[in-house]
Short mmCIF file of C-alpha atoms in Angstrom, two decimals:
data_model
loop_
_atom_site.label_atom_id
_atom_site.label_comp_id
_atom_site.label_asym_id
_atom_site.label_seq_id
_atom_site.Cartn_x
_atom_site.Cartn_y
_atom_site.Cartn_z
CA UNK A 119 28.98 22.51 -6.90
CA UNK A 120 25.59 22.30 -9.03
CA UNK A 121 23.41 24.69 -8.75
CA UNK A 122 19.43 23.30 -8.60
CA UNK A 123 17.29 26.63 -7.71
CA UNK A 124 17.35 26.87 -11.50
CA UNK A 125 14.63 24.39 -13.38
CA UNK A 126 16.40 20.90 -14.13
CA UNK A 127 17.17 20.91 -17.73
CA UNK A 128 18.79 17.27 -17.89
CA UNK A 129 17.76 13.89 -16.25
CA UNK A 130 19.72 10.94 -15.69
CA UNK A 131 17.52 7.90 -15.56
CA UNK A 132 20.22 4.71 -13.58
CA UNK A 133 19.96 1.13 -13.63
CA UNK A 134 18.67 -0.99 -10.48
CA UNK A 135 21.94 -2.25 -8.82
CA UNK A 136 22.78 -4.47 -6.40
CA UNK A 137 22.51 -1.65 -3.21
CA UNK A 138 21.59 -2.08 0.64
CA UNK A 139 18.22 -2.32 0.18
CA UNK A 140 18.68 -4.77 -3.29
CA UNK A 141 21.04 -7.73 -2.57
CA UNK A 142 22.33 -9.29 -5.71
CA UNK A 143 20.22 -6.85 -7.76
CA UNK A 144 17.23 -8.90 -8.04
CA UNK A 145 14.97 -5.61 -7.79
CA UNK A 146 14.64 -5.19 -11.92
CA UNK A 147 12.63 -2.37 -12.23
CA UNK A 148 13.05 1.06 -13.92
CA UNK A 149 12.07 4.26 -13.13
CA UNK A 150 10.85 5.72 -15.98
CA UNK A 151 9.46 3.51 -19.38
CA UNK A 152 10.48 5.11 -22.74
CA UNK A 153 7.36 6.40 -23.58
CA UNK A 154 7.57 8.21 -20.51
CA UNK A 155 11.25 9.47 -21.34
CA UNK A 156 9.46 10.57 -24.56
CA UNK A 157 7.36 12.48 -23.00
CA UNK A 158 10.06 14.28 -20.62
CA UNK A 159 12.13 15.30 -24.25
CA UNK A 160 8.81 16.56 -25.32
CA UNK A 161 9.00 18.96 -22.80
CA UNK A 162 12.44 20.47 -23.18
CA UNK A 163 14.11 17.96 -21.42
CA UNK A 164 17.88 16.26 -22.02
CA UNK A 165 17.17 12.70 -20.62
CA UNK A 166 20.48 10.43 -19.99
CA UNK A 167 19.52 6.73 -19.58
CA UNK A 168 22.18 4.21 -18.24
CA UNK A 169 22.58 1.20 -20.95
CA UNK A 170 20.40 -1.83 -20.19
CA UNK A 171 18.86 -0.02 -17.39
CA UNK A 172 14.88 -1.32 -19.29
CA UNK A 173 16.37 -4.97 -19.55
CA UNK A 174 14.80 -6.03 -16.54
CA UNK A 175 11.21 -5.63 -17.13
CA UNK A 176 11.32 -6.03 -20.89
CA UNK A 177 12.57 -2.83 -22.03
CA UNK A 178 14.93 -2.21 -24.76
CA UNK A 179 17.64 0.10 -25.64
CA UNK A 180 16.60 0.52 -29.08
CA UNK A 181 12.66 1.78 -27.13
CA UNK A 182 14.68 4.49 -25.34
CA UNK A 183 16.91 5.39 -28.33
CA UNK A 184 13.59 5.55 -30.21
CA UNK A 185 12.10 8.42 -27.48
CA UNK A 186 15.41 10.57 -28.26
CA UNK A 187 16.76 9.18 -24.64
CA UNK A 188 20.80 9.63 -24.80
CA UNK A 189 22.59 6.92 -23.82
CA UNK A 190 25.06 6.40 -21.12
CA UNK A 191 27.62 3.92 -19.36
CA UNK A 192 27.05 2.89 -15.83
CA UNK A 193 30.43 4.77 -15.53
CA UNK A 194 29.10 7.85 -17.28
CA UNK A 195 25.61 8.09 -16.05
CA UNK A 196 26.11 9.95 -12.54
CA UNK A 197 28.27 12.23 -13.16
CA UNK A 198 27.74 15.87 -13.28
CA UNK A 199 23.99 15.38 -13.41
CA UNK A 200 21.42 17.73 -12.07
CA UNK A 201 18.78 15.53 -11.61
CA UNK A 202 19.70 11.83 -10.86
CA UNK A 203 16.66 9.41 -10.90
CA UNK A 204 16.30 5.73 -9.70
CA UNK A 205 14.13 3.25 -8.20
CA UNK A 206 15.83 2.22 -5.15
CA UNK A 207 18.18 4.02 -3.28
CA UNK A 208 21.76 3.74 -4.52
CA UNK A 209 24.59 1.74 -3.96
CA UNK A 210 27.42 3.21 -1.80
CA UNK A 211 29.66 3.23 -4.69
CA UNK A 212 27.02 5.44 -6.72
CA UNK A 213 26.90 7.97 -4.00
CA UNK A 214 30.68 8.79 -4.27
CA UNK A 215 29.70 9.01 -8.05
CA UNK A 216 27.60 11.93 -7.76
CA UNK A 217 28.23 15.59 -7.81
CA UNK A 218 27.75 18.30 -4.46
CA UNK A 219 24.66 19.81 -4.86
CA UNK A 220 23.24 17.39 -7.27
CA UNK A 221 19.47 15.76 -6.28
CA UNK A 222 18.63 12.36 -6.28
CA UNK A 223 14.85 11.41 -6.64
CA UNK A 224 14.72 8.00 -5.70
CA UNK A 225 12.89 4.95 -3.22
CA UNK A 226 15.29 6.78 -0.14
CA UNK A 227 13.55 4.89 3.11
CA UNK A 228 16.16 7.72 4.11
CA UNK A 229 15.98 6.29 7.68
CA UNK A 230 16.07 2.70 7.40
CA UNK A 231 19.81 2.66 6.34
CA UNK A 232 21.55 5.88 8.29
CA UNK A 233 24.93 4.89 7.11
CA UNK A 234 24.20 5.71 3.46
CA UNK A 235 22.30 8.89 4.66
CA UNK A 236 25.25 10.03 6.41
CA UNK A 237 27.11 9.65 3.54
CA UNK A 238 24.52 11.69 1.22
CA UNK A 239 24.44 14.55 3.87
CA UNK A 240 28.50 14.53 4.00
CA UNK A 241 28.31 14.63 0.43
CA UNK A 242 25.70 17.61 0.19
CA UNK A 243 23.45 15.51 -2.19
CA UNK A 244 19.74 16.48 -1.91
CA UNK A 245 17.31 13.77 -1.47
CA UNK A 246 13.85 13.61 -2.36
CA UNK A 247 12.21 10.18 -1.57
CA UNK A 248 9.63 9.07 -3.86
CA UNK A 249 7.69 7.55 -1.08
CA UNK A 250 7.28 10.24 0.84
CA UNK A 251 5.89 12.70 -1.81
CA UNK A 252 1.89 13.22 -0.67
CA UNK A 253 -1.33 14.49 -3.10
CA UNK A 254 -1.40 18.33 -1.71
CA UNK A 255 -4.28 18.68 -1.02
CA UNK A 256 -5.88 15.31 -0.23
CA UNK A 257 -8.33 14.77 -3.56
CA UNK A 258 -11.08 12.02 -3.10
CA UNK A 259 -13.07 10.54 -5.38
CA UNK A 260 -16.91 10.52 -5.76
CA UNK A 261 -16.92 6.59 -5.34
CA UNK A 262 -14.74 6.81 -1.95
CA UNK A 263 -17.11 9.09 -0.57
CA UNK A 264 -20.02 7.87 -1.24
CA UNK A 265 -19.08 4.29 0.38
CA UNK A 266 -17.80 6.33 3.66
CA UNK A 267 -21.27 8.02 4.19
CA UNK A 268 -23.34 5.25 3.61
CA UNK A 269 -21.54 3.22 5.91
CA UNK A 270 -22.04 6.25 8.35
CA UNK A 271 -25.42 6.04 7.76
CA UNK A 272 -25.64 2.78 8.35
CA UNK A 273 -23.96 2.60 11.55
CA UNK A 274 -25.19 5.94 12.93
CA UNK A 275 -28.06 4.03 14.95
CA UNK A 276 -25.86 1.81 16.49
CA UNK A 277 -23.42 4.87 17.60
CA UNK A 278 -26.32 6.42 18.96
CA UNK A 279 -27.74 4.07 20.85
CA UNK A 280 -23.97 3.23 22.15
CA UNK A 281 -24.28 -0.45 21.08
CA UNK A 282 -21.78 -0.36 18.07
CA UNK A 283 -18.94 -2.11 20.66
CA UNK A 284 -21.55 -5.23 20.39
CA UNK A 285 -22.16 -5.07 16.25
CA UNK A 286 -20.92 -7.32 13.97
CA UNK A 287 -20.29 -5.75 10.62
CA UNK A 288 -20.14 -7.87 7.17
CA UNK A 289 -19.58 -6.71 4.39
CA UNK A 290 -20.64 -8.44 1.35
CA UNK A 291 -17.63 -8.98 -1.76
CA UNK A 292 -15.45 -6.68 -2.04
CA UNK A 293 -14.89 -3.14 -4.82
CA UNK A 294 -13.91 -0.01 -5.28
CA UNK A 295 -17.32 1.07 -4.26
CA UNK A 296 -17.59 -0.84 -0.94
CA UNK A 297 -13.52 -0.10 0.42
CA UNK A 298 -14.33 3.42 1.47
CA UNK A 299 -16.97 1.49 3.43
CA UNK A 300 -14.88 -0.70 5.01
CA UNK A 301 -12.34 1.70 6.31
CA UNK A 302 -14.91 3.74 7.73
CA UNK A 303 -16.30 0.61 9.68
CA UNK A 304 -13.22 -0.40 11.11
CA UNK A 305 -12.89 3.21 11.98
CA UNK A 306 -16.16 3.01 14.33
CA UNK A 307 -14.28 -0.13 16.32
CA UNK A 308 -17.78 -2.56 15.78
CA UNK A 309 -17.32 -6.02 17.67
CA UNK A 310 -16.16 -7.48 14.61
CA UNK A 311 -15.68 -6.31 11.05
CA UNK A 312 -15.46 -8.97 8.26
CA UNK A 313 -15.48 -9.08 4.62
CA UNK A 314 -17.65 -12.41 3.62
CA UNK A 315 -17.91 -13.83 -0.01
CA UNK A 316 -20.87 -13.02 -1.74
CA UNK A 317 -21.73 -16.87 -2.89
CA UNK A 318 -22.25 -18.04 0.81
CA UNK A 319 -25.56 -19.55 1.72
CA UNK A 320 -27.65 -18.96 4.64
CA UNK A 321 -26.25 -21.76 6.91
CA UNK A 322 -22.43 -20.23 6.54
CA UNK A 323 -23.35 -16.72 7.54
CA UNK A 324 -21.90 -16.49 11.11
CA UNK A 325 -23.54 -13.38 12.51
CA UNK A 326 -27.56 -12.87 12.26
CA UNK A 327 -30.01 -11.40 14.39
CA UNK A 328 -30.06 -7.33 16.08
CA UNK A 329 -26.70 -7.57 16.81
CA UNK A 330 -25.37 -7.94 12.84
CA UNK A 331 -25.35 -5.49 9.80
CA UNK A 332 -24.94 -6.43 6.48
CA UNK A 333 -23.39 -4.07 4.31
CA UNK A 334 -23.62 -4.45 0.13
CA UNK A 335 -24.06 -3.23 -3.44
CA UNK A 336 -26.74 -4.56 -5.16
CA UNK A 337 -24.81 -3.31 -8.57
CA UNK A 338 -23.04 -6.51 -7.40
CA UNK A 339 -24.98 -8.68 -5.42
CA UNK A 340 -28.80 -9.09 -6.33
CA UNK A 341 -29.24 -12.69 -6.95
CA UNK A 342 -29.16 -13.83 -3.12
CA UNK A 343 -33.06 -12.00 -2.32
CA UNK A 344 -33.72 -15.26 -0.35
CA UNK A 345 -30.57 -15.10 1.79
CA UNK A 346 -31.66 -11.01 1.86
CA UNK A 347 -35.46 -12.09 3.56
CA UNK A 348 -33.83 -14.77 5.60
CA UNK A 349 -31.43 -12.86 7.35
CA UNK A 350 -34.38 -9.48 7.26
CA UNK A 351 -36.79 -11.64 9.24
CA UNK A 352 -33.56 -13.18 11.90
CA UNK A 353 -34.02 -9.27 12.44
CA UNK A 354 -31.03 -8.56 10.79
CA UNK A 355 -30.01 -5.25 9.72
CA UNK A 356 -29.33 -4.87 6.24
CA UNK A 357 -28.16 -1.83 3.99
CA UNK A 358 -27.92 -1.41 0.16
CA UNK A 359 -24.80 1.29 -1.35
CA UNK A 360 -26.78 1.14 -4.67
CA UNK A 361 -29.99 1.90 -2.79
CA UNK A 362 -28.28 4.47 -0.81
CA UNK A 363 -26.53 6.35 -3.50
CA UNK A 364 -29.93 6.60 -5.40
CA UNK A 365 -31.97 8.16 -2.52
CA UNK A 366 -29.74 9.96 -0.93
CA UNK A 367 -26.18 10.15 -2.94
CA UNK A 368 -25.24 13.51 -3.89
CA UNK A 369 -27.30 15.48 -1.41
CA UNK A 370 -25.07 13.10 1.02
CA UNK A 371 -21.84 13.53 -0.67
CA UNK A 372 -21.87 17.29 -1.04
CA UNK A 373 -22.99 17.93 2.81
CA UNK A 374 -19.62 16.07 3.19
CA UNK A 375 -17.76 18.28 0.98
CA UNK A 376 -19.25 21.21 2.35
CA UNK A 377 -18.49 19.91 6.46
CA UNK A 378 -14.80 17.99 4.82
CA UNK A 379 -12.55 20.50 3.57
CA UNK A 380 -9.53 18.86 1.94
CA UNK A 381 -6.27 18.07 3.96
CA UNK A 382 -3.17 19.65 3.35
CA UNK A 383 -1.85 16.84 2.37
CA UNK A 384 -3.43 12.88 1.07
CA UNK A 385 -2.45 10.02 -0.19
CA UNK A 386 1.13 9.03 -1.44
CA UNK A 387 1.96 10.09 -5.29
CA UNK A 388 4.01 7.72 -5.87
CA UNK A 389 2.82 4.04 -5.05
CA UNK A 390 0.92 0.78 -5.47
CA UNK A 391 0.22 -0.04 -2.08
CA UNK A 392 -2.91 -1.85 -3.61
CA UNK A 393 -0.62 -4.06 -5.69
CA UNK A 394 1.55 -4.50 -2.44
CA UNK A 395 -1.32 -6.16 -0.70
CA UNK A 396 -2.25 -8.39 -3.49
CA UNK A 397 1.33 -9.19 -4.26
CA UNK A 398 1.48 -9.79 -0.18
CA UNK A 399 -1.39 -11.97 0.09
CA UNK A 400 -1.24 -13.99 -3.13
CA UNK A 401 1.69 -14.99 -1.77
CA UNK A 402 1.15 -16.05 1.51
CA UNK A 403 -1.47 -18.27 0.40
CA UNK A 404 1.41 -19.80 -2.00
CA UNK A 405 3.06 -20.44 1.10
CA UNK A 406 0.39 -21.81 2.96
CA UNK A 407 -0.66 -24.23 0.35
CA UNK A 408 3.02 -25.33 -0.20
CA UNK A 409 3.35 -26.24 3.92
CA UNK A 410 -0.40 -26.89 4.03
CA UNK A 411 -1.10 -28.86 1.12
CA UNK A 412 -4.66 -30.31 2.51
CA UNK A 413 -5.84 -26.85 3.62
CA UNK A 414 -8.80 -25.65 1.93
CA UNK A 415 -8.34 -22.00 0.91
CA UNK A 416 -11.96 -21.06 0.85
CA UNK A 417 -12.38 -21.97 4.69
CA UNK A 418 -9.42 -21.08 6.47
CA UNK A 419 -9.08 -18.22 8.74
CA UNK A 420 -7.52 -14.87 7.68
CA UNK A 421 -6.59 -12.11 9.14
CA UNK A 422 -5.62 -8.79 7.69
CA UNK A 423 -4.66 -5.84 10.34
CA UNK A 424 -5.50 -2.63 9.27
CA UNK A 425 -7.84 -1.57 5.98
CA UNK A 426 -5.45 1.25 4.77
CA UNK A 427 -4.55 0.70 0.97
CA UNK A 428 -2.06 -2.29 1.25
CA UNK A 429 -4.88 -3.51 3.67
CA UNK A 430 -7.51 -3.30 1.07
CA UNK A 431 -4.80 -4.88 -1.53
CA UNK A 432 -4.94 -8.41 0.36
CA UNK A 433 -8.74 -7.91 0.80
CA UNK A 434 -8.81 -7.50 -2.95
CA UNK A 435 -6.64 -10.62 -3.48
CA UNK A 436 -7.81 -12.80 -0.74
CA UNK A 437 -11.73 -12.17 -1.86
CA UNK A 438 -10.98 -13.38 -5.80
CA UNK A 439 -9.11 -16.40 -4.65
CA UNK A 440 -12.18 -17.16 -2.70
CA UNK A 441 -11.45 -16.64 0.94
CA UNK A 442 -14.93 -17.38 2.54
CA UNK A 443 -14.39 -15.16 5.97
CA UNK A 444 -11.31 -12.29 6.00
CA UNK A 445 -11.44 -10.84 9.69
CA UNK A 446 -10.47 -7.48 9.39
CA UNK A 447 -8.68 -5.94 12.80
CA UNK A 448 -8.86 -2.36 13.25
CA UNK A 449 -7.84 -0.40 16.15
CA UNK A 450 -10.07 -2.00 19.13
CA UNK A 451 -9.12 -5.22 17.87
CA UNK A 452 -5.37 -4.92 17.49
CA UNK A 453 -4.90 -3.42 21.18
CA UNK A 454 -2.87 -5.76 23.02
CA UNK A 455 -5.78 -7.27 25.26
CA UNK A 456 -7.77 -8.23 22.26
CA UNK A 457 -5.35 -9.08 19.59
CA UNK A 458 -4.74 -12.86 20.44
CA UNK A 459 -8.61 -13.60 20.20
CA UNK A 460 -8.29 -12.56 16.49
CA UNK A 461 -4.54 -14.06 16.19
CA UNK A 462 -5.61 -17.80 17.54
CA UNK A 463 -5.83 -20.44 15.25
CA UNK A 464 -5.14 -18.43 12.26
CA UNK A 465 -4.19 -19.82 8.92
CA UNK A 466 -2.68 -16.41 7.53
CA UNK A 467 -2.50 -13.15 9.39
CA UNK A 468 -1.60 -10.14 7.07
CA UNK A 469 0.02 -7.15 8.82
CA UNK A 470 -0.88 -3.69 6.71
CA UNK A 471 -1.33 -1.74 9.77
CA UNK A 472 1.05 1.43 10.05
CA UNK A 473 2.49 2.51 13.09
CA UNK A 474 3.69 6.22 14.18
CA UNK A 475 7.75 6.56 14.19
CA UNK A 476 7.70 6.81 18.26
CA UNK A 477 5.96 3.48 18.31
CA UNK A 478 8.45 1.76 15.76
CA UNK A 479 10.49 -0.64 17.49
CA UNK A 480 8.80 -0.46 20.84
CA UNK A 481 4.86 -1.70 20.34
CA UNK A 482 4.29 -4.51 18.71
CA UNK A 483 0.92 -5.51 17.28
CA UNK A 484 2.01 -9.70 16.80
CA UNK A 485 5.09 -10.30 18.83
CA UNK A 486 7.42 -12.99 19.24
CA UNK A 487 4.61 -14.55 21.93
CA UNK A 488 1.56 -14.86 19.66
CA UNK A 489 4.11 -16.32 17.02
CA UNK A 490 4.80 -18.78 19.60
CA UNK A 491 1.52 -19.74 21.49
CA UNK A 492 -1.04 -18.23 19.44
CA UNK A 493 -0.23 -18.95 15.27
CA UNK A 494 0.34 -22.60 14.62
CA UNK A 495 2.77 -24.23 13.10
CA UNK A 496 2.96 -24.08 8.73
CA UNK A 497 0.49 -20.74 9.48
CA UNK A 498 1.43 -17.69 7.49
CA UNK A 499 2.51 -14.23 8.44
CA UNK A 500 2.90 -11.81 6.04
CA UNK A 501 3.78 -8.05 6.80
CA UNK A 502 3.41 -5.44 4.17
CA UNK A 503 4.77 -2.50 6.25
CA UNK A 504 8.40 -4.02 6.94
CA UNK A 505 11.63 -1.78 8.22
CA UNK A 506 14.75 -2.59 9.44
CA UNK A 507 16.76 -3.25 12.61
CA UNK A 508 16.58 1.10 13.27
CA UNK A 509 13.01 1.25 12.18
CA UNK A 510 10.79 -1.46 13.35
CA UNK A 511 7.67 -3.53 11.85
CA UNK A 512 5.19 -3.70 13.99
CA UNK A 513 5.70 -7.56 13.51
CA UNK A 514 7.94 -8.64 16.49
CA UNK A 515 10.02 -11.02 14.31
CA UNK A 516 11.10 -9.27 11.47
CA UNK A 517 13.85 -7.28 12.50
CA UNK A 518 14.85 -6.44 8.97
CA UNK A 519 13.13 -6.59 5.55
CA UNK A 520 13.58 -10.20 3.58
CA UNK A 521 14.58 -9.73 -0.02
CA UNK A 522 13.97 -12.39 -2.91
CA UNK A 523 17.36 -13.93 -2.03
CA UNK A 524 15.22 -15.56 1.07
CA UNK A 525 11.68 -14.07 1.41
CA UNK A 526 10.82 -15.87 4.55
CA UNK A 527 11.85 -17.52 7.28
CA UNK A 528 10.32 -19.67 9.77
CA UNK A 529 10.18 -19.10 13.84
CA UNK A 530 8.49 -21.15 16.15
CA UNK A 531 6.94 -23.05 12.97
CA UNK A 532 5.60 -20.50 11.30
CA UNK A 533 6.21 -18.83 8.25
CA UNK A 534 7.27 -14.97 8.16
CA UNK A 535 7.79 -12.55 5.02
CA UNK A 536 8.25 -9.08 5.32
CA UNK A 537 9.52 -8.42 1.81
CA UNK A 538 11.18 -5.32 0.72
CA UNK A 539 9.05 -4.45 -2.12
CA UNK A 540 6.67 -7.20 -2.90
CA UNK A 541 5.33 -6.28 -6.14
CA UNK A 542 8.60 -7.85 -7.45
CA UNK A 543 6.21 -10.86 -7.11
CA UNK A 544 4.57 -11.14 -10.73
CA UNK A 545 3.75 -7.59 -11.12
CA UNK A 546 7.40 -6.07 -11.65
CA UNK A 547 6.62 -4.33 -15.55
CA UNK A 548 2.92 -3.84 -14.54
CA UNK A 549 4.20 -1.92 -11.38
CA UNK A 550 7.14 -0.32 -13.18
CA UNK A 551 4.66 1.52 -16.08
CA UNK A 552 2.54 2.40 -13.12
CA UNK A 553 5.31 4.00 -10.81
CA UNK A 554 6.81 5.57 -14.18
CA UNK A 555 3.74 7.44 -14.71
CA UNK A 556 3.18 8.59 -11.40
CA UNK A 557 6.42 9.70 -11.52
CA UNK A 558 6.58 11.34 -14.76
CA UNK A 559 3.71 13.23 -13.51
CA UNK A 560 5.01 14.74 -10.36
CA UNK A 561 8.34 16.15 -12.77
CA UNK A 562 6.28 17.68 -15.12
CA UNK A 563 2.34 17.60 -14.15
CA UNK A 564 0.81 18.29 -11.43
CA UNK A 565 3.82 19.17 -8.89
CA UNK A 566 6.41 20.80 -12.15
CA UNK A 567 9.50 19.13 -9.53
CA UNK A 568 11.31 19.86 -12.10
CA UNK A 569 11.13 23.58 -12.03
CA UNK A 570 14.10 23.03 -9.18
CA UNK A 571 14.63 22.75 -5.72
CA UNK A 572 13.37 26.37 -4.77
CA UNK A 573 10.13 26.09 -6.67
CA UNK A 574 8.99 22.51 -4.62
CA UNK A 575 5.22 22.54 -3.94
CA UNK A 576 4.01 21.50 -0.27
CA UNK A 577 3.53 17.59 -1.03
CA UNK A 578 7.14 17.27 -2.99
CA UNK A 579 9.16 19.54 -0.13
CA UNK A 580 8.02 17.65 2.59
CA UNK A 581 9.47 14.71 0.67
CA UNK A 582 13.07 16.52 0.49
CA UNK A 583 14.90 14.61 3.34
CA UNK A 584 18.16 15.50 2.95
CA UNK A 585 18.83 19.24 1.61
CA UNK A 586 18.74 22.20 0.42
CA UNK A 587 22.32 22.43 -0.25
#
């Protein structure tokens, strides 16, 4: 049996396979790029990479060989390692591969296929899943908050005065300087919350008077000061992040420091959720225009549920492919009396709401009905969260993942995807250098995980789902 209290002093880096969660191996990613592997061996450590396993996203042998990786067979690469890591979780046949006491870093979704995790516990493998690792503690940017407390600021009347249930929020374009905004409006449940493109005149606005607050950045948007007057004498309430920030920025910021002490625990270390929700939405809208071919993208109706990261991913992607009005549902809009207002007539509806485990499998935000009465027919759904059959989307029809052997399938007429990791959609190397440094990070930066198992910091051990043994 290994022993892994002691720092890890070898890696073994294994190809993507075909495995439960990667039918005929399509998933072509690697874990860790050589420069990254170059940096491990920098650091005192023996790195074992499986032959080929760079091929998929354009890297070579010769790369690894180059950053004094050693190689291995597919036959050699599991056995009596330490430290296994991968992408996705393994194939059955892998598992039986690896040594008692060994630890495999991985993509686990530990729950989603139980069979497999029975068979890591019987072996006594440990199991840390990537996607579970969290920042610890939660670390936010300057940029982050300063878009949550102006958007505090500017709703702050409206909460006092107990009329924010009747406001209709817009936000103007979309940036890194205007998300934390967002999320914080959808937060305060306003009547409606949209994100509107910054080119639209006058006549297209849809909300204008008392009841409406525009939210923007003049950094980004100065050239509409008519459309600014117009909609300042409809009465319309109007609020500037750039003039904000200037005024009132860092006294602003640091009250919220000073009243915000940092969570135990923040955002995922390993991800990119953004790149899930572009991947997501770019293609749904492929989809759309294949079975809609006369629709015209820039007016029809989306819907994204949720503004969490993969939320604000679609935003990102819908807004540069020119999406004039993205309805964005937050909690008072996805409750089950509401949701079908939002749901009707929609052209795509993009799911990046989470749920809690209790509610997996048992409330459904779009079920089976809306599908059916609600969504017409050559309409889009596309759910970023996904799960499988023992832990449920909160998208009644997708039982299970899709892979890129059939990414959607249609019910009632409409088009569902749920697919099990969508940045295999165009952005497989760009996603693959990004995970590689994340990950490359949390061995040896921030987190040291590979100082061993009895050395874990609070974001990495809460990641360790099957263990210590």
């Amino acid at each position: 049996m290994l022993d892994n209290s002691a720092r890890y002093s070898s890696i073994a880096l294994a190809k993507e396979i075909e495995s439960p969660e990667n039918p005929e191996g399509l998933e072509k990613r690697v874990a860790l790029i050589p420069s990254d592997v170059g940096l491990l061996v920098q650091a005192g450590i023996k790195v074992y990479v499986e032959t080929g396993a760079g091929d998929g996203v354009g890297f070579s042998d010769e790369e690894y060989l180059a950053n004094n990786a050693i190689m291995q067979t597919a036959e050699q690469i599991y056995v009596n390692k330490s430290l296994i890591i991968k992408f996705k979780g393994p194939a059955i046949a892998s598992v039986e591969q690896m040594s008692e006491g060994c630890t495999l870093f991985c993509m686990a979704h530990f729950h989603s296929y139980p069979g497999r995790a029975e068979l890591l516990k019987c072996k006594r493998i440990n199991v840390i899943a990537m996607e579970e690792i969290h920042e610890s503690p939660k670390y936010e940017p300057d940029h982050k908050i300063l878009a949550r407390v102006a958007m505090n600021s500017a709703l702050t009347p409206f909460i006092n005065a107990q009329s924010i249930g009747d406001l209709q929020v817009r936000v103007i374009g979309w940036s890194e300087r205007l998300r934390g905004g967002i999320k914080r409006a959808g937060n305060r449940s306003p009547r409606s919350l949209r994100v509107i493109q910054p080119t639209l005149s006058y006549d297209e606005l849809d909300a204008v008077g008392p009841n409406a607050l525009y939210f923007f950045d003049s950094q980004t948007f100065n050239d509409q000061q008519d459309i600014l007057l117009q909609l300042h004498n409809a009465g319309t309430h109007l609020f500037d992040v750039t003039e904000f920030e200037r005024e009132y920025g860092q006294q602003a910021m640091s009250a919220y420091r000073d009243s915000h002490p940092p969570l135990e625990f923040g955002l995922r270390r390993i991800q990119c959720l953004h790149e899930t929700g572009q991947a997501g939405a770019r293609y749904g809208l492929s989809l759309l225009k294949e079975y809609k071919p006369s629709v015209d993208v820039a007016s029809i109706k989306a819907v994204i549920l949720g503004y969490g990261n993969v939320g604000q991913g679609a935003l990102d992607e819908l807004h540069q492919q020119g999406v004039k009005h993205i309805h964005v549902l937050g909690r008072a809009q996805t409750a089950k009396d509401n949701i079908g207002y939002w749901l009707q007539g929609a052209d795509i509806v993009i799911n990046g709401a989470e749920q809690s485990p209790e509610l997996r499998g048992k409330n459904f935000l779009i079920s089976s009905q809306h599908v059916k009465e609600l969504i017409p027919d050559n309409s889009v759904v596309i759910d970023l969260v996904g799960g499988s059959a023992t832990n449920r989307s909160p998208v009644e029809p997708v039982v299970s993942c899709s892979f890129l052997t059939q990414p959607y399938f249609i019910q009632d007429g409409v088009l569902i995807s749920s697919l099990w990791g969508w940045p295999m959609m165009g952005m497989m190397r760009e996603t693959a250098v990004r995970y590689s440094g994340q990950i490359t990070d949390v061995l040896i930066g921030r987190e040291k995980l590979i100082d061993g198992l009895d050395k874990l910091t609070p974001g990495v051990k809460r990641a360790l789902v099957c263990g210590p043994f």
